[in-house]
Structures are given as structure tokens and as C-alpha cells.
């Protein structure tokens, strides 16, 4: 017996948003697009999905502050992913 794996119609796992207007400034938050994925991701897969979500959001950056926050977040996520791989 063989098992067929069906890919989701949604090509991305995670969506990124900038939010927060307190003393600490804006932050990046993440949301799973499909709830079924939040139970079966490895750390590396989750970090990669977050990087991709930030890169998509970066294309629509509204101001210099938001673009800077997203670039900083991408840098931190890539560093974490590199550390996880080694």
C-alpha cells in the first residue's frame, strides 16, 4: 500500500505582521495560515517559514521604521537558523 501526500493549496505556512506601539516600539508577530501545521513543524522549518513571511512582508513595507524592523528580524532569524543547523 502506498500513501499519497497532498500538498496544501496555500503555498506559505506562516504570515508575518508588524504590531505594537508601546515603549518597545513595533514588533513582528506570526500567525499560522493553516492550524494543522502548528503541531508538526521542526524548529528549522518554523524559522524558515518565519523568514519567508518577513521577506514577503518586506516587499510591502510602509515606512523606514517598519522596513528596518523587518530586516533586523530576518537577520536574527537567519542567525538562529544557522546556529540550529550547526
mmCIF file of N, CA and C in Angstrom:
data_model
loop_
_atom_site.group_PDB
_atom_site.id
_atom_site.type_symbol
_atom_site.label_atom_id
_atom_site.label_comp_id
_atom_site.label_asym_id
_atom_site.label_seq_id
_atom_site.Cartn_x
_atom_site.Cartn_y
_atom_site.Cartn_z
ATOM 1 N N UNK A 1 0.838 -1.157 0.000
ATOM 2 C CA UNK A 1 0.000 0.000 0.000
ATOM 3 C C UNK A 1 0.898 1.240 0.000
ATOM 4 N N UNK A 2 0.566 2.224 -0.807
ATOM 5 C CA UNK A 2 1.342 3.461 -0.829
ATOM 6 C C UNK A 2 0.487 4.601 -0.283
ATOM 7 N N UNK A 3 1.176 5.592 0.225
ATOM 8 C CA UNK A 3 0.469 6.734 0.776
ATOM 9 C C UNK A 3 0.725 7.936 -0.111
ATOM 10 N N UNK A 4 -0.320 8.606 -0.492
ATOM 11 C CA UNK A 4 -0.194 9.821 -1.279
ATOM 12 C C UNK A 4 -0.177 11.015 -0.338
ATOM 13 N N UNK A 5 0.760 11.910 -0.574
ATOM 14 C CA UNK A 5 0.841 13.121 0.218
ATOM 15 C C UNK A 5 0.331 14.266 -0.647
ATOM 16 N N UNK A 6 -0.656 14.930 -0.140
ATOM 17 C CA UNK A 6 -1.262 16.040 -0.872
ATOM 18 C C UNK A 6 -0.742 17.340 -0.303
ATOM 19 N N UNK A 7 -0.229 18.187 -1.175
ATOM 20 C CA UNK A 7 0.270 19.481 -0.724
ATOM 21 C C UNK A 7 -0.897 20.437 -0.535
ATOM 22 N N UNK A 8 -0.723 21.318 0.394
ATOM 23 C CA UNK A 8 -1.729 22.321 0.671
ATOM 24 C C UNK A 8 -1.849 23.279 -0.508
ATOM 25 N N UNK A 9 -3.039 23.823 -0.694
ATOM 26 C CA UNK A 9 -3.227 24.813 -1.742
ATOM 27 C C UNK A 9 -2.597 26.149 -1.351
ATOM 28 N N UNK A 10 -2.378 26.350 -0.070
ATOM 29 C CA UNK A 10 -1.738 27.567 0.405
ATOM 30 C C UNK A 10 -0.236 27.328 0.422
ATOM 31 N N UNK A 11 0.540 28.088 -0.375
ATOM 32 C CA UNK A 11 1.974 27.808 -0.505
ATOM 33 C C UNK A 11 2.812 28.225 0.702
ATOM 34 N N UNK A 12 2.258 29.013 1.613
ATOM 35 C CA UNK A 12 3.024 29.507 2.747
ATOM 36 C C UNK A 12 2.422 28.998 4.047
ATOM 37 N N UNK A 13 3.272 28.746 5.036
ATOM 38 C CA UNK A 13 2.818 28.218 6.312
ATOM 39 C C UNK A 13 2.529 29.304 7.338
ATOM 40 N N UNK A 14 3.276 30.392 7.255
ATOM 41 C CA UNK A 14 3.218 31.424 8.284
ATOM 42 C C UNK A 14 3.027 32.790 7.643
ATOM 43 N N UNK A 15 2.304 33.642 8.347
ATOM 44 C CA UNK A 15 2.091 35.017 7.922
ATOM 45 C C UNK A 15 2.722 35.930 8.972
ATOM 46 N N UNK A 16 3.393 36.982 8.538
ATOM 47 C CA UNK A 16 4.023 37.931 9.462
ATOM 48 C C UNK A 16 3.272 39.256 9.440
ATOM 49 N N UNK A 17 3.252 39.914 10.603
ATOM 50 C CA UNK A 17 2.634 41.235 10.726
ATOM 51 C C UNK A 17 3.491 42.074 11.660
ATOM 52 N N UNK A 18 3.533 43.372 11.418
ATOM 53 C CA UNK A 18 4.173 44.257 12.386
ATOM 54 C C UNK A 18 3.066 44.807 13.275
ATOM 55 N N UNK A 19 3.358 44.884 14.568
ATOM 56 C CA UNK A 19 2.343 45.349 15.505
ATOM 57 C C UNK A 19 3.013 45.956 16.723
ATOM 58 N N UNK A 20 2.247 46.576 17.553
ATOM 59 C CA UNK A 20 2.730 47.117 18.807
ATOM 60 C C UNK A 20 3.174 48.553 18.687
ATOM 61 N N UNK A 21 2.640 49.365 19.545
ATOM 62 C CA UNK A 21 3.017 50.765 19.545
ATOM 63 C C UNK A 21 3.234 51.216 20.989
ATOM 64 N N UNK A 22 4.032 50.463 21.705
ATOM 65 C CA UNK A 22 4.302 50.785 23.103
ATOM 66 C C UNK A 22 5.728 51.311 23.250
ATOM 67 N N UNK A 23 6.254 51.312 24.469
ATOM 68 C CA UNK A 23 7.602 51.817 24.737
ATOM 69 C C UNK A 23 8.665 51.080 23.938
ATOM 70 N N UNK A 24 8.443 49.819 23.698
ATOM 71 C CA UNK A 24 9.437 48.998 22.995
ATOM 72 C C UNK A 24 9.356 49.162 21.486
ATOM 73 N N UNK A 25 8.373 49.850 20.986
ATOM 74 C CA UNK A 25 8.243 50.051 19.554
ATOM 75 C C UNK A 25 7.499 48.919 18.877
ATOM 76 N N UNK A 26 7.588 48.895 17.578
ATOM 77 C CA UNK A 26 6.902 47.859 16.803
ATOM 78 C C UNK A 26 7.630 46.534 16.920
ATOM 79 N N UNK A 27 6.897 45.458 16.750
ATOM 80 C CA UNK A 27 7.453 44.103 16.765
ATOM 81 C C UNK A 27 6.837 43.319 15.616
ATOM 82 N N UNK A 28 7.432 42.185 15.347
ATOM 83 C CA UNK A 28 6.901 41.295 14.322
ATOM 84 C C UNK A 28 6.173 40.159 15.027
ATOM 85 N N UNK A 29 4.965 39.869 14.585
ATOM 86 C CA UNK A 29 4.225 38.728 15.119
ATOM 87 C C UNK A 29 3.918 37.779 13.972
ATOM 88 N N UNK A 30 3.685 36.523 14.328
ATOM 89 C CA UNK A 30 3.470 35.482 13.322
ATOM 90 C C UNK A 30 2.167 34.753 13.593
ATOM 91 N N UNK A 31 1.580 34.268 12.511
ATOM 92 C CA UNK A 31 0.347 33.502 12.624
ATOM 93 C C UNK A 31 0.406 32.372 11.603
ATOM 94 N N UNK A 32 0.014 31.166 12.038
ATOM 95 C CA UNK A 32 -0.065 30.057 11.106
ATOM 96 C C UNK A 32 -1.246 30.279 10.181
ATOM 97 N N UNK A 33 -1.041 30.041 8.894
ATOM 98 C CA UNK A 33 -2.117 30.216 7.929
ATOM 99 C C UNK A 33 -3.098 29.050 8.035
ATOM 100 N N UNK A 34 -2.575 27.859 8.238
ATOM 101 C CA UNK A 34 -3.409 26.676 8.447
ATOM 102 C C UNK A 34 -3.096 26.120 9.829
ATOM 103 N N UNK A 35 -4.099 25.901 10.627
ATOM 104 C CA UNK A 35 -3.870 25.464 12.004
ATOM 105 C C UNK A 35 -3.259 24.072 12.100
ATOM 106 N N UNK A 36 -3.391 23.257 11.080
ATOM 107 C CA UNK A 36 -2.853 21.895 11.139
ATOM 108 C C UNK A 36 -1.330 21.871 11.145
ATOM 109 N N UNK A 37 -0.674 22.934 10.685
ATOM 110 C CA UNK A 37 0.783 22.937 10.599
ATOM 111 C C UNK A 37 1.477 23.239 11.923
ATOM 112 N N UNK A 38 0.775 23.834 12.866
ATOM 113 C CA UNK A 38 1.459 24.254 14.083
ATOM 114 C C UNK A 38 1.828 23.091 14.988
ATOM 115 N N UNK A 39 1.393 21.894 14.697
ATOM 116 C CA UNK A 39 1.704 20.745 15.538
ATOM 117 C C UNK A 39 2.811 19.861 14.988
ATOM 118 N N UNK A 40 3.208 20.067 13.751
ATOM 119 C CA UNK A 40 4.137 19.118 13.140
ATOM 120 C C UNK A 40 5.349 19.763 12.472
ATOM 121 N N UNK A 41 5.749 20.930 12.913
ATOM 122 C CA UNK A 41 6.915 21.588 12.334
ATOM 123 C C UNK A 41 8.130 21.407 13.225
ATOM 124 N N UNK A 42 9.272 21.193 12.609
ATOM 125 C CA UNK A 42 10.528 21.191 13.350
ATOM 126 C C UNK A 42 10.970 22.641 13.504
ATOM 127 N N UNK A 43 11.901 22.878 14.417
ATOM 128 C CA UNK A 43 12.357 24.246 14.680
ATOM 129 C C UNK A 43 12.905 24.914 13.425
ATOM 130 N N UNK A 44 13.700 24.177 12.650
ATOM 131 C CA UNK A 44 14.280 24.728 11.431
ATOM 132 C C UNK A 44 13.224 25.102 10.409
ATOM 133 N N UNK A 45 12.207 24.267 10.280
ATOM 134 C CA UNK A 45 11.120 24.559 9.345
ATOM 135 C C UNK A 45 10.352 25.806 9.770
ATOM 136 N N UNK A 46 10.141 25.934 11.069
ATOM 137 C CA UNK A 46 9.423 27.096 11.576
ATOM 138 C C UNK A 46 10.230 28.374 11.356
ATOM 139 N N UNK A 47 11.533 28.338 11.636
ATOM 140 C CA UNK A 47 12.380 29.513 11.412
ATOM 141 C C UNK A 47 12.400 29.896 9.937
ATOM 142 N N UNK A 48 12.498 28.917 9.059
ATOM 143 C CA UNK A 48 12.495 29.192 7.625
ATOM 144 C C UNK A 48 11.159 29.801 7.185
ATOM 145 N N UNK A 49 10.068 29.298 7.710
ATOM 146 C CA UNK A 49 8.746 29.850 7.385
ATOM 147 C C UNK A 49 8.622 31.290 7.874
ATOM 148 N N UNK A 50 9.183 31.577 9.042
ATOM 149 C CA UNK A 50 9.149 32.941 9.564
ATOM 150 C C UNK A 50 9.994 33.876 8.694
ATOM 151 N N UNK A 51 11.143 33.419 8.252
ATOM 152 C CA UNK A 51 11.995 34.222 7.364
ATOM 153 C C UNK A 51 11.246 34.543 6.075
ATOM 154 N N UNK A 52 10.628 33.541 5.492
ATOM 155 C CA UNK A 52 9.886 33.742 4.246
ATOM 156 C C UNK A 52 8.727 34.717 4.444
ATOM 157 N N UNK A 53 8.046 34.614 5.583
ATOM 158 C CA UNK A 53 6.930 35.516 5.864
ATOM 159 C C UNK A 53 7.418 36.957 5.997
ATOM 160 N N UNK A 54 8.539 37.152 6.666
ATOM 161 C CA UNK A 54 9.105 38.501 6.805
ATOM 162 C C UNK A 54 9.542 39.053 5.457
ATOM 163 N N UNK A 55 10.132 38.214 4.633
ATOM 164 C CA UNK A 55 10.569 38.664 3.314
ATOM 165 C C UNK A 55 9.383 39.074 2.451
ATOM 166 N N UNK A 56 8.271 38.342 2.559
ATOM 167 C CA UNK A 56 7.062 38.729 1.815
ATOM 168 C C UNK A 56 6.534 40.064 2.310
ATOM 169 N N UNK A 57 6.504 40.241 3.630
ATOM 170 C CA UNK A 57 6.009 41.485 4.209
ATOM 171 C C UNK A 57 6.925 42.659 3.881
ATOM 172 N N UNK A 58 8.212 42.401 3.790
ATOM 173 C CA UNK A 58 9.190 43.440 3.487
ATOM 174 C C UNK A 58 8.896 44.117 2.146
ATOM 175 N N UNK A 59 8.351 43.368 1.217
ATOM 176 C CA UNK A 59 8.011 43.941 -0.093
ATOM 177 C C UNK A 59 6.963 45.038 0.024
ATOM 178 N N UNK A 60 6.173 44.986 1.108
ATOM 179 C CA UNK A 60 5.084 45.948 1.282
ATOM 180 C C UNK A 60 5.346 46.910 2.439
ATOM 181 N N UNK A 61 6.604 47.049 2.845
ATOM 182 C CA UNK A 61 6.964 47.931 3.953
ATOM 183 C C UNK A 61 6.442 49.335 3.726
ATOM 184 N N UNK A 62 5.803 49.877 4.737
ATOM 185 C CA UNK A 62 5.161 51.180 4.597
ATOM 186 C C UNK A 62 6.093 52.354 4.904
ATOM 187 N N UNK A 63 7.019 52.156 5.821
ATOM 188 C CA UNK A 63 7.920 53.250 6.178
ATOM 189 C C UNK A 63 9.289 52.692 6.539
ATOM 190 N N UNK A 64 10.238 53.591 6.761
ATOM 191 C CA UNK A 64 11.613 53.178 7.045
ATOM 192 C C UNK A 64 11.715 52.387 8.345
ATOM 193 N N UNK A 65 10.921 52.761 9.352
ATOM 194 C CA UNK A 65 10.954 52.053 10.630
ATOM 195 C C UNK A 65 10.509 50.596 10.465
ATOM 196 N N UNK A 66 9.428 50.402 9.737
ATOM 197 C CA UNK A 66 8.920 49.048 9.520
ATOM 198 C C UNK A 66 9.915 48.205 8.717
ATOM 199 N N UNK A 67 10.496 48.784 7.695
ATOM 200 C CA UNK A 67 11.483 48.073 6.882
ATOM 201 C C UNK A 67 12.695 47.695 7.728
ATOM 202 N N UNK A 68 13.142 48.611 8.574
ATOM 203 C CA UNK A 68 14.270 48.341 9.454
ATOM 204 C C UNK A 68 13.950 47.216 10.439
ATOM 205 N N UNK A 69 12.763 47.230 11.010
ATOM 206 C CA UNK A 69 12.339 46.182 11.950
ATOM 207 C C UNK A 69 12.322 44.828 11.256
ATOM 208 N N UNK A 70 11.793 44.781 10.048
ATOM 209 C CA UNK A 70 11.715 43.510 9.313
ATOM 210 C C UNK A 70 13.102 42.999 8.932
ATOM 211 N N UNK A 71 13.978 43.880 8.489
ATOM 212 C CA UNK A 71 15.344 43.452 8.143
ATOM 213 C C UNK A 71 16.081 42.925 9.367
ATOM 214 N N UNK A 72 15.903 43.586 10.499
ATOM 215 C CA UNK A 72 16.515 43.153 11.744
ATOM 216 C C UNK A 72 15.971 41.775 12.157
ATOM 217 N N UNK A 73 14.674 41.588 12.020
ATOM 218 C CA UNK A 73 14.052 40.303 12.365
ATOM 219 C C UNK A 73 14.574 39.191 11.459
ATOM 220 N N UNK A 74 14.699 39.460 10.175
ATOM 221 C CA UNK A 74 15.217 38.470 9.226
ATOM 222 C C UNK A 74 16.646 38.086 9.601
ATOM 223 N N UNK A 75 17.462 39.070 9.952
ATOM 224 C CA UNK A 75 18.843 38.804 10.361
ATOM 225 C C UNK A 75 18.884 37.902 11.590
ATOM 226 N N UNK A 76 18.059 38.204 12.595
ATOM 227 C CA UNK A 76 18.011 37.394 13.809
ATOM 228 C C UNK A 76 17.542 35.964 13.521
ATOM 229 N N UNK A 77 16.536 35.837 12.672
ATOM 230 C CA UNK A 77 16.015 34.510 12.340
ATOM 231 C C UNK A 77 17.042 33.682 11.567
ATOM 232 N N UNK A 78 17.759 34.323 10.650
ATOM 233 C CA UNK A 78 18.796 33.601 9.895
ATOM 234 C C UNK A 78 19.927 33.149 10.808
ATOM 235 N N UNK A 79 20.292 33.995 11.756
ATOM 236 C CA UNK A 79 21.317 33.623 12.727
ATOM 237 C C UNK A 79 20.853 32.429 13.558
ATOM 238 N N UNK A 80 19.623 32.468 14.024
ATOM 239 C CA UNK A 80 19.080 31.355 14.805
ATOM 240 C C UNK A 80 19.042 30.071 13.976
ATOM 241 N N UNK A 81 18.672 30.189 12.704
ATOM 242 C CA UNK A 81 18.630 29.019 11.827
ATOM 243 C C UNK A 81 20.033 28.458 11.608
ATOM 244 N N UNK A 82 21.010 29.329 11.401
ATOM 245 C CA UNK A 82 22.398 28.879 11.236
ATOM 246 C C UNK A 82 22.899 28.166 12.490
ATOM 247 N N UNK A 83 22.587 28.724 13.665
ATOM 248 C CA UNK A 83 23.003 28.105 14.916
ATOM 249 C C UNK A 83 22.332 26.745 15.114
ATOM 250 N N UNK A 84 21.106 26.628 14.690
ATOM 251 C CA UNK A 84 20.370 25.374 14.824
ATOM 252 C C UNK A 84 20.956 24.286 13.924
ATOM 253 N N UNK A 85 21.424 24.693 12.768
ATOM 254 C CA UNK A 85 21.971 23.718 11.803
ATOM 255 C C UNK A 85 23.342 23.201 12.201
ATOM 256 N N UNK A 86 24.083 23.927 13.041
ATOM 257 C CA UNK A 86 25.436 23.516 13.403
ATOM 258 C C UNK A 86 25.509 22.950 14.769
#
